[in-house]
mmCIF file of C-alpha atoms and ligand atoms in Angstrom:
data_model
loop_
_atom_site.group_PDB
_atom_site.id
_atom_site.type_symbol
_atom_site.label_atom_id
_atom_site.label_comp_id
_atom_site.label_asym_id
_atom_site.label_seq_id
_atom_site.Cartn_x
_atom_site.Cartn_y
_atom_site.Cartn_z
ATOM 1 C CA UNK D 1 23.633 -39.537 -0.143
ATOM 2 C CA UNK D 2 22.352 -36.144 -0.241
ATOM 3 C CA UNK D 3 18.063 -36.252 -0.876
ATOM 4 C CA UNK D 4 14.977 -34.467 -1.496
ATOM 5 C CA UNK D 5 12.197 -35.158 0.387
ATOM 6 C CA UNK D 6 8.645 -35.211 -0.613
ATOM 7 C CA UNK D 7 5.804 -36.261 1.412
ATOM 8 C CA UNK D 8 2.678 -36.485 -0.671
ATOM 9 C CA UNK D 9 -0.524 -36.632 1.651
ATOM 10 C CA UNK D 10 -1.038 -37.170 5.680
ATOM 11 C CA UNK D 11 1.147 -39.914 6.330
ATOM 12 C CA UNK D 12 3.567 -38.520 3.495
ATOM 13 C CA UNK D 13 3.730 -35.153 5.152
ATOM 14 C CA UNK D 14 4.525 -36.488 8.791
ATOM 15 C CA UNK D 15 6.967 -38.753 7.872
ATOM 16 C CA UNK D 16 9.270 -36.227 5.932
ATOM 17 C CA UNK D 17 9.001 -34.002 8.453
ATOM 18 C CA UNK D 18 10.206 -36.596 11.142
ATOM 19 C CA UNK D 19 13.042 -37.181 8.931
ATOM 20 C CA UNK D 20 14.207 -33.640 8.448
ATOM 21 C CA UNK D 21 13.809 -33.413 11.936
ATOM 22 C CA UNK D 22 15.940 -36.339 12.520
ATOM 23 C CA UNK D 23 18.299 -35.436 9.912
ATOM 24 C CA UNK D 24 18.673 -31.853 11.194
ATOM 25 C CA UNK D 25 19.399 -33.363 15.172
ATOM 26 C CA UNK D 26 21.725 -36.009 14.202
ATOM 27 C CA UNK D 27 23.487 -32.503 12.648
ATOM 28 C CA UNK D 28 23.842 -35.215 9.250
ATOM 29 C CA UNK D 29 22.723 -32.806 6.582
ATOM 30 C CA UNK D 30 21.397 -35.286 4.258
ATOM 31 C CA UNK D 31 18.429 -33.840 3.489
ATOM 32 C CA UNK D 32 18.392 -31.163 1.099
ATOM 33 C CA UNK D 33 15.030 -29.504 0.901
ATOM 34 C CA UNK D 34 11.719 -30.849 2.265
ATOM 35 C CA UNK D 35 8.626 -29.949 0.792
ATOM 36 C CA UNK D 36 4.552 -31.394 1.980
ATOM 37 C CA UNK D 37 2.053 -31.692 -0.553
ATOM 38 C CA UNK D 38 -1.627 -32.964 0.147
ATOM 39 C CA UNK D 39 -5.484 -31.697 -0.589
ATOM 40 C CA UNK D 40 -6.429 -30.922 2.847
ATOM 41 C CA UNK D 41 -5.070 -27.822 4.152
ATOM 42 C CA UNK D 42 -5.485 -28.608 8.108
ATOM 43 C CA UNK D 43 -2.834 -31.719 7.556
ATOM 44 C CA UNK D 44 -0.248 -28.975 6.100
ATOM 45 C CA UNK D 45 -0.875 -26.678 8.605
ATOM 46 C CA UNK D 46 0.400 -28.900 11.360
ATOM 47 C CA UNK D 47 3.640 -29.623 9.535
ATOM 48 C CA UNK D 48 7.300 -27.117 11.152
ATOM 49 C CA UNK D 49 9.777 -28.505 9.061
ATOM 50 C CA UNK D 50 8.628 -28.655 5.326
ATOM 51 C CA UNK D 51 7.394 -26.080 2.898
ATOM 52 C CA UNK D 52 3.994 -27.160 1.999
ATOM 53 C CA UNK D 53 1.547 -27.514 -1.258
ATOM 54 C CA UNK D 54 -1.986 -27.255 -1.297
ATOM 55 C CA UNK D 55 -3.284 -29.206 -4.324
ATOM 56 C CA UNK D 56 -6.849 -30.107 -5.875
ATOM 57 C CA UNK D 57 -8.014 -26.690 -4.227
ATOM 58 C CA UNK D 58 -10.502 -26.494 -7.029
ATOM 59 C CA UNK D 59 -11.703 -30.125 -6.906
ATOM 60 C CA UNK D 60 -11.757 -30.708 -3.017
ATOM 61 C CA UNK D 61 -11.374 -27.088 -1.281
ATOM 62 C CA UNK D 62 -8.763 -27.847 1.026
ATOM 63 C CA UNK D 63 -10.940 -31.021 2.223
ATOM 64 C CA UNK D 64 -8.921 -33.922 1.478
ATOM 65 C CA UNK D 65 -9.922 -36.661 -1.071
ATOM 66 C CA UNK D 66 -11.647 -39.221 1.156
ATOM 67 C CA UNK D 67 -9.605 -42.146 0.552
ATOM 68 C CA UNK D 68 -10.752 -41.693 -3.218
ATOM 69 C CA UNK D 69 -7.166 -42.624 -5.228
ATOM 70 C CA UNK D 70 -8.763 -41.935 -8.445
ATOM 71 C CA UNK D 71 -9.130 -37.933 -7.939
ATOM 72 C CA UNK D 72 -5.765 -38.587 -5.974
ATOM 73 C CA UNK D 73 -4.131 -38.560 -9.060
ATOM 74 C CA UNK D 74 -6.185 -36.385 -11.135
ATOM 75 C CA UNK D 75 -5.335 -33.557 -8.704
ATOM 76 C CA UNK D 76 -1.851 -34.301 -8.648
ATOM 77 C CA UNK D 77 -2.033 -34.016 -12.728
ATOM 78 C CA UNK D 78 -3.698 -31.142 -13.082
ATOM 79 C CA UNK D 79 -1.772 -29.161 -10.380
ATOM 80 C CA UNK D 80 1.322 -30.598 -11.571
ATOM 81 C CA UNK D 81 2.770 -27.704 -12.668
ATOM 82 C CA UNK D 82 2.732 -25.808 -9.512
ATOM 83 C CA UNK D 83 3.933 -28.604 -7.795
ATOM 84 C CA UNK D 84 6.854 -28.947 -10.071
ATOM 85 C CA UNK D 85 7.706 -24.849 -9.808
ATOM 86 C CA UNK D 86 7.706 -25.646 -5.610
ATOM 87 C CA UNK D 87 9.837 -27.900 -5.933
ATOM 88 C CA UNK D 88 12.689 -25.366 -7.902
ATOM 89 C CA UNK D 89 14.396 -24.399 -4.810
ATOM 90 C CA UNK D 90 13.772 -28.178 -3.086
ATOM 91 C CA UNK D 91 15.360 -29.919 -5.509
ATOM 92 C CA UNK D 92 18.918 -28.527 -5.643
ATOM 93 C CA UNK D 93 22.457 -29.619 -7.725
ATOM 94 C CA UNK D 94 23.181 -31.197 -4.892
ATOM 95 C CA UNK D 95 20.966 -33.552 -4.264
ATOM 96 C CA UNK D 96 21.440 -37.173 -5.448
ATOM 97 C CA UNK D 97 18.077 -38.406 -5.261
ATOM 98 C CA UNK D 98 14.705 -37.657 -4.986
ATOM 99 C CA UNK D 99 12.561 -39.530 -2.466
ATOM 100 C CA UNK D 100 8.723 -39.438 -2.503
ATOM 101 C CA UNK D 101 7.513 -40.280 1.090
ATOM 102 C CA UNK D 102 3.011 -41.667 1.042
ATOM 103 C CA UNK D 103 0.776 -44.334 2.533
ATOM 104 C CA UNK D 104 -0.204 -45.793 -0.091
ATOM 105 C CA UNK D 105 -3.557 -47.163 1.334
ATOM 106 C CA UNK D 106 -5.555 -43.252 1.251
ATOM 107 C CA UNK D 107 -6.351 -41.353 -1.536
ATOM 108 C CA UNK D 108 -3.530 -37.975 -2.038
ATOM 109 C CA UNK D 109 -1.046 -40.237 -1.202
ATOM 110 C CA UNK D 110 -2.029 -43.492 -2.625
ATOM 111 C CA UNK D 111 -2.980 -42.306 -6.293
ATOM 112 C CA UNK D 112 -0.849 -38.885 -6.432
ATOM 113 C CA UNK D 113 2.426 -40.073 -5.691
ATOM 114 C CA UNK D 114 2.599 -42.309 -8.725
ATOM 115 C CA UNK D 115 1.733 -39.768 -11.015
ATOM 116 C CA UNK D 116 4.243 -37.380 -8.905
ATOM 117 C CA UNK D 117 7.010 -39.700 -9.234
ATOM 118 C CA UNK D 118 6.286 -40.169 -13.454
ATOM 119 C CA UNK D 119 6.712 -36.330 -13.761
ATOM 120 C CA UNK D 120 9.922 -35.714 -11.721
ATOM 121 C CA UNK D 121 11.599 -38.869 -13.666
ATOM 122 C CA UNK D 122 10.901 -36.324 -16.664
ATOM 123 C CA UNK D 123 12.393 -33.788 -15.295
ATOM 124 C CA UNK D 124 15.246 -34.978 -12.929
ATOM 125 C CA UNK D 125 18.157 -36.547 -13.893
ATOM 126 C CA UNK D 126 18.902 -38.287 -10.576
ATOM 127 C CA UNK D 127 17.118 -41.502 -9.291
ATOM 128 C CA UNK D 128 13.776 -41.027 -7.978
ATOM 129 C CA UNK D 129 12.583 -43.284 -5.011
ATOM 130 C CA UNK D 130 9.200 -44.179 -3.472
ATOM 131 C CA UNK D 131 9.458 -44.875 0.326
ATOM 132 C CA UNK D 132 5.783 -46.548 0.273
ATOM 133 C CA UNK D 133 3.738 -46.960 3.741
ATOM 134 C CA UNK D 134 1.709 -50.196 3.313
ATOM 135 C CA UNK D 135 -1.275 -50.106 5.319
ATOM 136 C CA UNK D 136 -1.509 -52.567 8.131
ATOM 137 C CA UNK D 137 -3.651 -55.587 8.333
ATOM 138 C CA UNK D 138 -6.792 -54.421 10.149
ATOM 139 C CA UNK D 139 -7.161 -51.656 8.297
ATOM 140 C CA UNK D 140 -10.261 -51.777 5.765
ATOM 141 C CA UNK D 141 -10.719 -53.113 2.409
ATOM 142 C CA UNK D 142 -10.638 -49.861 0.625
ATOM 143 C CA UNK D 143 -6.777 -49.288 2.013
ATOM 144 C CA UNK D 144 -5.879 -52.752 0.818
ATOM 145 C CA UNK D 145 -7.098 -52.292 -2.692
ATOM 146 C CA UNK D 146 -6.005 -48.660 -2.822
ATOM 147 C CA UNK D 147 -2.448 -49.922 -1.951
ATOM 148 C CA UNK D 148 -2.308 -52.982 -3.977
ATOM 149 C CA UNK D 149 -3.217 -50.240 -6.947
ATOM 150 C CA UNK D 150 -0.931 -47.598 -5.876
ATOM 151 C CA UNK D 151 1.698 -50.138 -5.387
ATOM 152 C CA UNK D 152 1.579 -51.546 -8.885
ATOM 153 C CA UNK D 153 1.712 -48.407 -10.819
ATOM 154 C CA UNK D 154 4.762 -46.622 -8.599
ATOM 155 C CA UNK D 155 6.706 -49.863 -8.731
ATOM 156 C CA UNK D 156 6.798 -49.242 -12.406
ATOM 157 C CA UNK D 157 7.144 -45.548 -12.297
ATOM 158 C CA UNK D 158 10.147 -45.690 -9.632
ATOM 159 C CA UNK D 159 13.532 -45.907 -9.370
ATOM 160 C CA UNK D 160 13.041 -48.636 -6.665
ATOM 161 C CA UNK D 161 10.231 -48.306 -4.312
ATOM 162 C CA UNK D 162 11.066 -49.281 -0.652
ATOM 163 C CA UNK D 163 8.378 -50.553 1.819
ATOM 164 C CA UNK D 164 7.440 -50.104 5.421
ATOM 165 C CA UNK D 165 4.256 -52.299 6.792
ATOM 166 C CA UNK D 166 2.723 -50.133 9.527
ATOM 167 C CA UNK D 167 2.523 -53.539 10.966
ATOM 168 C CA UNK D 168 6.284 -53.892 11.290
ATOM 169 C CA UNK D 169 6.800 -52.287 14.896
ATOM 170 C CA UNK D 170 2.947 -52.289 16.620
ATOM 171 C CA UNK D 171 3.398 -52.341 19.909
ATOM 172 C CA UNK D 172 0.774 -54.055 22.012
ATOM 173 C CA UNK D 173 -2.672 -52.025 23.445
ATOM 174 C CA UNK D 174 -0.970 -48.572 21.672
ATOM 175 C CA UNK D 175 -3.317 -46.187 20.485
ATOM 176 C CA UNK D 176 -3.364 -45.682 16.438
ATOM 177 C CA UNK D 177 -1.976 -42.276 17.036
ATOM 178 C CA UNK D 178 1.075 -43.393 19.282
ATOM 179 C CA UNK D 179 1.275 -46.285 16.676
ATOM 180 C CA UNK D 180 2.166 -43.734 14.228
ATOM 181 C CA UNK D 181 4.340 -41.830 16.192
ATOM 182 C CA UNK D 182 6.571 -44.361 17.126
ATOM 183 C CA UNK D 183 6.469 -45.905 13.056
ATOM 184 C CA UNK D 184 7.490 -42.620 12.020
ATOM 185 C CA UNK D 185 10.371 -42.738 14.361
ATOM 186 C CA UNK D 186 11.299 -45.775 13.288
ATOM 187 C CA UNK D 187 11.011 -44.805 9.742
ATOM 188 C CA UNK D 188 13.145 -41.482 10.492
ATOM 189 C CA UNK D 189 15.710 -43.451 11.801
ATOM 190 C CA UNK D 190 16.421 -45.833 9.711
ATOM 191 C CA UNK D 191 16.095 -44.109 6.444
ATOM 192 C CA UNK D 192 17.921 -41.000 8.222
ATOM 193 C CA UNK D 193 20.844 -43.096 9.276
ATOM 194 C CA UNK D 194 20.546 -44.406 5.521
ATOM 195 C CA UNK D 195 20.938 -41.281 3.587
ATOM 196 C CA UNK D 196 23.377 -40.047 6.002
ATOM 197 C CA UNK D 197 25.541 -43.076 5.123
ATOM 198 C CA UNK D 198 26.669 -42.247 2.089
ATOM 199 C CA UNK D 199 27.674 -38.672 2.921
ATOM 200 C CA UNK D 200 31.805 -38.585 2.235
ATOM 201 C CA UNK D 201 33.538 -38.526 5.374
ATOM 202 C CA UNK D 202 37.338 -37.061 5.812
ATOM 203 C CA UNK D 203 39.981 -38.951 6.780
ATOM 204 C CA UNK D 204 38.967 -42.260 7.432
ATOM 205 C CA UNK D 205 39.642 -45.947 5.334
ATOM 206 C CA UNK D 206 38.207 -46.947 1.829
ATOM 207 C CA UNK D 207 35.803 -49.025 3.471
ATOM 208 C CA UNK D 208 33.117 -46.377 4.185
ATOM 209 C CA UNK D 209 29.607 -46.552 2.558
ATOM 210 C CA UNK D 210 29.233 -44.252 0.107
ATOM 211 C CA UNK D 211 26.128 -42.877 -2.049
ATOM 212 C CA UNK D 212 27.131 -44.497 -5.196
ATOM 213 C CA UNK D 213 26.676 -48.191 -3.020
ATOM 214 C CA UNK D 214 22.966 -47.451 -1.948
ATOM 215 C CA UNK D 215 22.142 -46.352 -5.660
ATOM 216 C CA UNK D 216 23.944 -49.250 -6.925
ATOM 217 C CA UNK D 217 21.972 -51.519 -4.660
ATOM 218 C CA UNK D 218 18.602 -50.116 -5.615
ATOM 219 C CA UNK D 219 19.484 -50.138 -9.497
ATOM 220 C CA UNK D 220 17.462 -53.259 -10.499
ATOM 221 C CA UNK D 221 14.458 -51.423 -9.752
ATOM 222 C CA UNK D 222 11.840 -53.676 -8.181
ATOM 223 C CA UNK D 223 10.623 -53.303 -4.319
ATOM 224 C CA UNK D 224 13.083 -52.739 -1.363
ATOM 225 C CA UNK D 225 13.290 -53.033 2.576
ATOM 226 C CA UNK D 226 15.509 -51.555 5.120
ATOM 227 C CA UNK D 227 16.414 -53.226 8.100
ATOM 228 C CA UNK D 228 17.498 -51.909 11.285
ATOM 229 C CA UNK D 229 19.079 -53.103 14.584
ATOM 230 C CA UNK D 230 21.730 -51.567 17.654
ATOM 231 C CA UNK D 231 24.037 -52.484 20.381
ATOM 232 C CA UNK D 232 26.297 -51.372 22.793
ATOM 233 C CA UNK D 233 29.433 -51.321 21.837
ATOM 234 C CA UNK D 234 32.262 -53.045 23.658
ATOM 235 C CA UNK D 235 35.656 -52.222 24.864
ATOM 236 C CA UNK D 236 36.780 -55.807 23.860
ATOM 237 C CA UNK D 237 37.282 -56.284 20.003
ATOM 238 C CA UNK D 238 35.905 -59.870 20.505
ATOM 239 C CA UNK D 239 32.731 -58.655 21.879
ATOM 240 C CA UNK D 240 32.088 -56.162 18.921
ATOM 241 C CA UNK D 241 32.543 -59.103 15.986
ATOM 242 C CA UNK D 242 29.706 -60.643 18.368
ATOM 243 C CA UNK D 243 27.633 -57.915 18.081
ATOM 244 C CA UNK D 244 27.981 -56.347 14.645
ATOM 245 C CA UNK D 245 26.801 -60.086 13.559
ATOM 246 C CA UNK D 246 23.913 -60.050 16.253
ATOM 247 C CA UNK D 247 22.764 -56.472 15.203
ATOM 248 C CA UNK D 248 23.076 -57.612 11.281
ATOM 249 C CA UNK D 249 20.720 -60.674 11.999
ATOM 250 C CA UNK D 250 18.380 -58.861 14.145
ATOM 251 C CA UNK D 251 17.950 -56.201 11.146
ATOM 252 C CA UNK D 252 17.134 -58.671 8.841
ATOM 253 C CA UNK D 253 15.432 -61.571 10.650
ATOM 254 C CA UNK D 254 13.396 -59.033 13.392
ATOM 255 C CA UNK D 255 14.400 -55.319 12.576
ATOM 256 C CA UNK D 256 13.062 -54.857 8.794
ATOM 257 C CA UNK D 257 10.168 -52.751 7.545
ATOM 258 C CA UNK D 258 8.886 -55.094 5.952
ATOM 259 C CA UNK D 259 8.432 -58.258 8.097
ATOM 260 C CA UNK D 260 9.621 -61.529 7.090
ATOM 261 C CA UNK D 261 11.074 -60.460 3.516
ATOM 262 C CA UNK D 262 14.227 -62.044 3.919
ATOM 263 C CA UNK D 263 14.854 -63.032 0.467
ATOM 264 C CA UNK D 264 16.162 -60.648 -2.767
ATOM 265 C CA UNK D 265 18.250 -59.450 -5.032
ATOM 266 C CA UNK D 266 21.236 -57.598 -3.660
ATOM 267 C CA UNK D 267 21.919 -55.755 -0.598
ATOM 268 C CA UNK D 268 23.668 -53.422 1.470
ATOM 269 C CA UNK D 269 25.139 -53.801 4.577
ATOM 270 C CA UNK D 270 26.476 -50.940 6.529
ATOM 271 C CA UNK D 271 27.559 -50.867 9.807
ATOM 272 C CA UNK D 272 27.217 -47.676 11.789
ATOM 273 C CA UNK D 273 29.766 -47.066 14.949
ATOM 274 C CA UNK D 274 32.917 -45.621 15.987
ATOM 275 C CA UNK D 275 35.659 -46.347 13.579
ATOM 276 C CA UNK D 276 37.525 -48.373 16.399
ATOM 277 C CA UNK D 277 34.956 -50.498 17.622
ATOM 278 C CA UNK D 278 33.779 -52.094 14.264
ATOM 279 C CA UNK D 279 36.084 -55.056 13.670
ATOM 280 C CA UNK D 280 36.646 -55.849 9.961
ATOM 281 C CA UNK D 281 36.434 -59.466 10.572
ATOM 282 C CA UNK D 282 33.036 -58.927 12.165
ATOM 283 C CA UNK D 283 31.529 -57.054 8.629
ATOM 284 C CA UNK D 284 32.903 -59.675 6.398
ATOM 285 C CA UNK D 285 31.318 -62.813 8.434
ATOM 286 C CA UNK D 286 28.003 -60.511 8.632
ATOM 287 C CA UNK D 287 28.017 -60.150 4.778
ATOM 288 C CA UNK D 288 28.827 -63.456 3.967
ATOM 289 C CA UNK D 289 25.988 -64.417 6.424
ATOM 290 C CA UNK D 290 23.727 -61.854 4.389
ATOM 291 C CA UNK D 291 24.720 -63.615 0.946
ATOM 292 C CA UNK D 292 23.404 -67.105 2.440
ATOM 293 C CA UNK D 293 20.610 -66.350 4.206
ATOM 294 C CA UNK D 294 19.017 -63.803 1.346
ATOM 295 C CA UNK D 295 20.156 -66.068 -1.519
ATOM 296 C CA UNK D 296 21.814 -62.820 -2.759
ATOM 297 C CA UNK D 297 24.426 -62.959 -5.476
ATOM 298 C CA UNK D 298 25.986 -59.358 -4.313
ATOM 299 C CA UNK D 299 26.100 -57.989 -0.806
ATOM 300 C CA UNK D 300 28.049 -54.835 -0.705
ATOM 301 C CA UNK D 301 28.953 -53.804 2.759
ATOM 302 C CA UNK D 302 30.292 -50.463 4.117
ATOM 303 C CA UNK D 303 30.903 -48.841 7.090
ATOM 304 C CA UNK D 304 29.419 -45.254 8.681
ATOM 305 C CA UNK D 305 31.860 -43.773 10.823
ATOM 306 C CA UNK D 306 29.504 -42.022 13.618
ATOM 307 C CA UNK D 307 30.471 -40.908 17.089
ATOM 308 C CA UNK D 308 28.079 -43.056 19.182
ATOM 309 C CA UNK D 309 28.556 -45.744 21.914
ATOM 310 C CA UNK D 310 26.614 -48.364 19.944
ATOM 311 C CA UNK D 311 26.969 -50.467 17.156
ATOM 312 C CA UNK D 312 24.335 -50.248 14.586
ATOM 313 C CA UNK D 313 23.243 -52.691 11.118
ATOM 314 C CA UNK D 314 21.365 -51.538 8.454
ATOM 315 C CA UNK D 315 20.355 -53.675 5.609
ATOM 316 C CA UNK D 316 18.819 -52.532 2.474
ATOM 317 C CA UNK D 317 17.874 -55.825 0.562
ATOM 318 C CA UNK D 318 16.411 -55.218 -2.742
ATOM 319 C CA UNK D 319 14.446 -57.570 -4.572
ATOM 320 C CA UNK D 320 12.144 -58.624 -1.909
ATOM 321 C CA UNK D 321 9.180 -59.021 -4.366
ATOM 322 C CA UNK D 322 9.947 -62.355 -4.823
ATOM 323 C CA UNK D 323 9.160 -62.852 -0.879
ATOM 324 C CA UNK D 324 6.452 -64.379 0.469
ATOM 325 C CA UNK D 325 5.399 -61.441 2.649
ATOM 326 C CA UNK D 326 4.940 -59.244 -0.853
ATOM 327 C CA UNK D 327 2.987 -61.961 -2.496
ATOM 328 C CA UNK D 328 0.492 -61.896 0.853
ATOM 329 C CA UNK D 329 0.091 -58.416 1.024
ATOM 330 C CA UNK D 330 -0.590 -58.819 -2.920
ATOM 331 C CA UNK D 331 -3.696 -61.324 -1.926
ATOM 332 C CA UNK D 332 -4.866 -59.276 0.670
ATOM 333 C CA UNK D 333 -5.284 -56.485 -1.684
ATOM 334 C CA UNK D 334 -6.809 -58.801 -4.713
ATOM 335 C CA UNK D 335 -9.678 -59.830 -1.940
ATOM 336 C CA UNK D 336 -10.040 -56.235 -0.934
ATOM 337 C CA UNK D 337 -10.430 -55.481 -4.717
ATOM 338 C CA UNK D 338 -13.064 -58.274 -5.234
ATOM 339 C CA UNK D 339 -14.830 -56.874 -2.560
ATOM 340 C CA UNK D 340 -14.701 -53.303 -3.793
ATOM 341 C CA UNK D 341 -15.923 -54.419 -7.215
ATOM 342 C CA UNK D 342 -18.603 -56.370 -5.545
ATOM 343 C CA UNK D 343 -20.123 -53.201 -3.558
ATOM 344 C CA UNK D 344 -19.435 -51.200 -6.742
ATOM 345 C CA UNK D 345 -22.507 -53.420 -8.687
ATOM 346 C CA UNK D 346 -24.043 -53.102 -5.552
ATOM 347 C CA UNK D 347 -24.000 -49.575 -5.965
ATOM 348 C CA UNK D 348 -23.349 -48.446 -9.359
ATOM 349 C CA UNK D 349 -22.739 -44.526 -8.249
ATOM 350 C CA UNK D 350 -19.379 -45.971 -6.477
ATOM 351 C CA UNK D 351 -17.385 -45.980 -9.480
ATOM 352 C CA UNK D 352 -14.521 -46.938 -7.515
ATOM 353 C CA UNK D 353 -12.805 -49.887 -8.978
ATOM 354 C CA UNK D 354 -11.369 -49.861 -12.504
ATOM 355 C CA UNK D 355 -8.216 -51.603 -12.217
ATOM 356 C CA UNK D 356 -6.985 -55.237 -11.364
ATOM 357 C CA UNK D 357 -4.342 -56.497 -9.654
ATOM 358 C CA UNK D 358 -3.794 -59.970 -11.795
ATOM 359 C CA UNK D 359 -0.398 -60.417 -13.413
ATOM 360 C CA UNK D 360 0.998 -57.604 -11.106
ATOM 361 C CA UNK D 361 4.662 -58.091 -12.021
HETATM 362 N N1 GTP Q 1 2.966 -44.540 9.298
HETATM 363 C C1 GTP Q 1 2.125 -44.008 9.224
HETATM 364 N N2 GTP Q 1 1.064 -44.489 8.392
HETATM 365 C C2 GTP Q 1 0.243 -43.430 8.534
HETATM 366 C C3 GTP Q 1 0.348 -42.280 9.235
HETATM 367 N N3 GTP Q 1 -0.737 -41.508 8.938
HETATM 368 C C4 GTP Q 1 -1.643 -42.091 8.292
HETATM 369 N N4 GTP Q 1 -0.934 -43.438 8.105
HETATM 370 C C5 GTP Q 1 -1.437 -44.241 6.793
HETATM 371 O O1 GTP Q 1 -1.421 -44.317 5.576
HETATM 372 C C6 GTP Q 1 -2.548 -44.455 5.042
HETATM 373 C C7 GTP Q 1 -4.122 -43.579 4.595
HETATM 374 O O2 GTP Q 1 -2.822 -42.485 4.418
HETATM 375 P P1 GTP Q 1 -3.327 -40.883 4.483
HETATM 376 O O3 GTP Q 1 -2.050 -40.546 4.304
HETATM 377 O O4 GTP Q 1 -3.700 -41.107 5.784
HETATM 378 O O5 GTP Q 1 -4.311 -40.745 3.289
HETATM 379 P P2 GTP Q 1 -4.074 -39.328 2.337
HETATM 380 O O6 GTP Q 1 -3.117 -39.789 1.422
HETATM 381 O O7 GTP Q 1 -3.704 -38.068 3.141
HETATM 382 O O8 GTP Q 1 -5.479 -39.513 1.456
HETATM 383 P P3 GTP Q 1 -6.725 -38.515 1.767
HETATM 384 O O9 GTP Q 1 -7.010 -38.463 3.205
HETATM 385 O O10 GTP Q 1 -7.671 -39.650 1.496
HETATM 386 O O11 GTP Q 1 -7.075 -37.096 1.228
HETATM 387 C C8 GTP Q 1 -3.109 -45.510 6.053
HETATM 388 O O12 GTP Q 1 -3.144 -46.657 5.512
HETATM 389 C C9 GTP Q 1 -2.447 -45.113 7.178
HETATM 390 O O13 GTP Q 1 -2.600 -46.125 8.298
HETATM 391 C C10 GTP Q 1 1.210 -41.714 9.172
HETATM 392 O O14 GTP Q 1 1.451 -40.756 10.286
HETATM 393 N N5 GTP Q 1 2.499 -42.931 9.806
#
């Protein structure tokens, strides 16, 4: 699937940068263009793989919005013509989808990305997806409240919102910076493979996945998660059947971008590897296992032929807003919103929270 990537804010910029680099390193060419938008000049200067667009210079003078996501939304709206103009060269007629990436807990990405998605939907005919990053549990209450409000809006605006939790792949004892680098790498790998898996490959069978399957899996909107796992391929086909089943299980049970989000509505299973190491029987058994495990009526399946010594599984699971995982995040966000409201009462100058998270979906 050919995609145009747009990163909003610091996390958004770093993730689209890493994704674009991964796509180029692997020779996939699924990424058709990359733009990073930010209100902080310094964050944009460190990017090498993305074109950049500064917003809000008249309001914050290139210094960022300091976690104020209402201001993030306002500056995106007032500079929207410049942003759409900067996108002109990036969203080519070959792009089959636009993916807007942002950390939902900050200011620029959190407030700006829903506004951007809304405007993109008015201009482009291709699906506009959001790739949202949830703050980890240990991040402060402003981040949780921002993410709750941003999630609510972006889910309404985007054709589908795929979530990554910053707690998903935390290594013990890692610094925050090192933690981000490894999370961004994980995001780049799994989303890079997902986008590339929808590319037409010549001379291989009809079991190959194509972009319409990704698009159809995300068709119902709402929230989705992406799981990934890999294992060494073998010469022995029985062993490869076992490996396909075990990587599928791991992708859903331990390798998902949203830990514990296992119940959904519609899923896509992509098995990547050399065609000779992908046993049909293993793929079919894994697909049926996923149907049972996720209580999904429809699990699509397909191969992604790739020159590799490994077998990998990607599980794209739609409709995860039904899962306990989202419920527990929303509880966290509501509690944080309440704390923000109370501190606002104590300090009326701080007019932050105006929205409520009740009746979210
Ligand atoms: N995965 C990941 N998350 C990040 C990264 N950098 C920041 N975050 C997360 O993103 C959220 C903060 O958003 P940022 O993108 O830093 O903020 P911003 O959108 O630039 O907004 P302002 O700094 O307020 O202008 C927090 O939840 C961070 O944990 C990163 O490189 N990778």
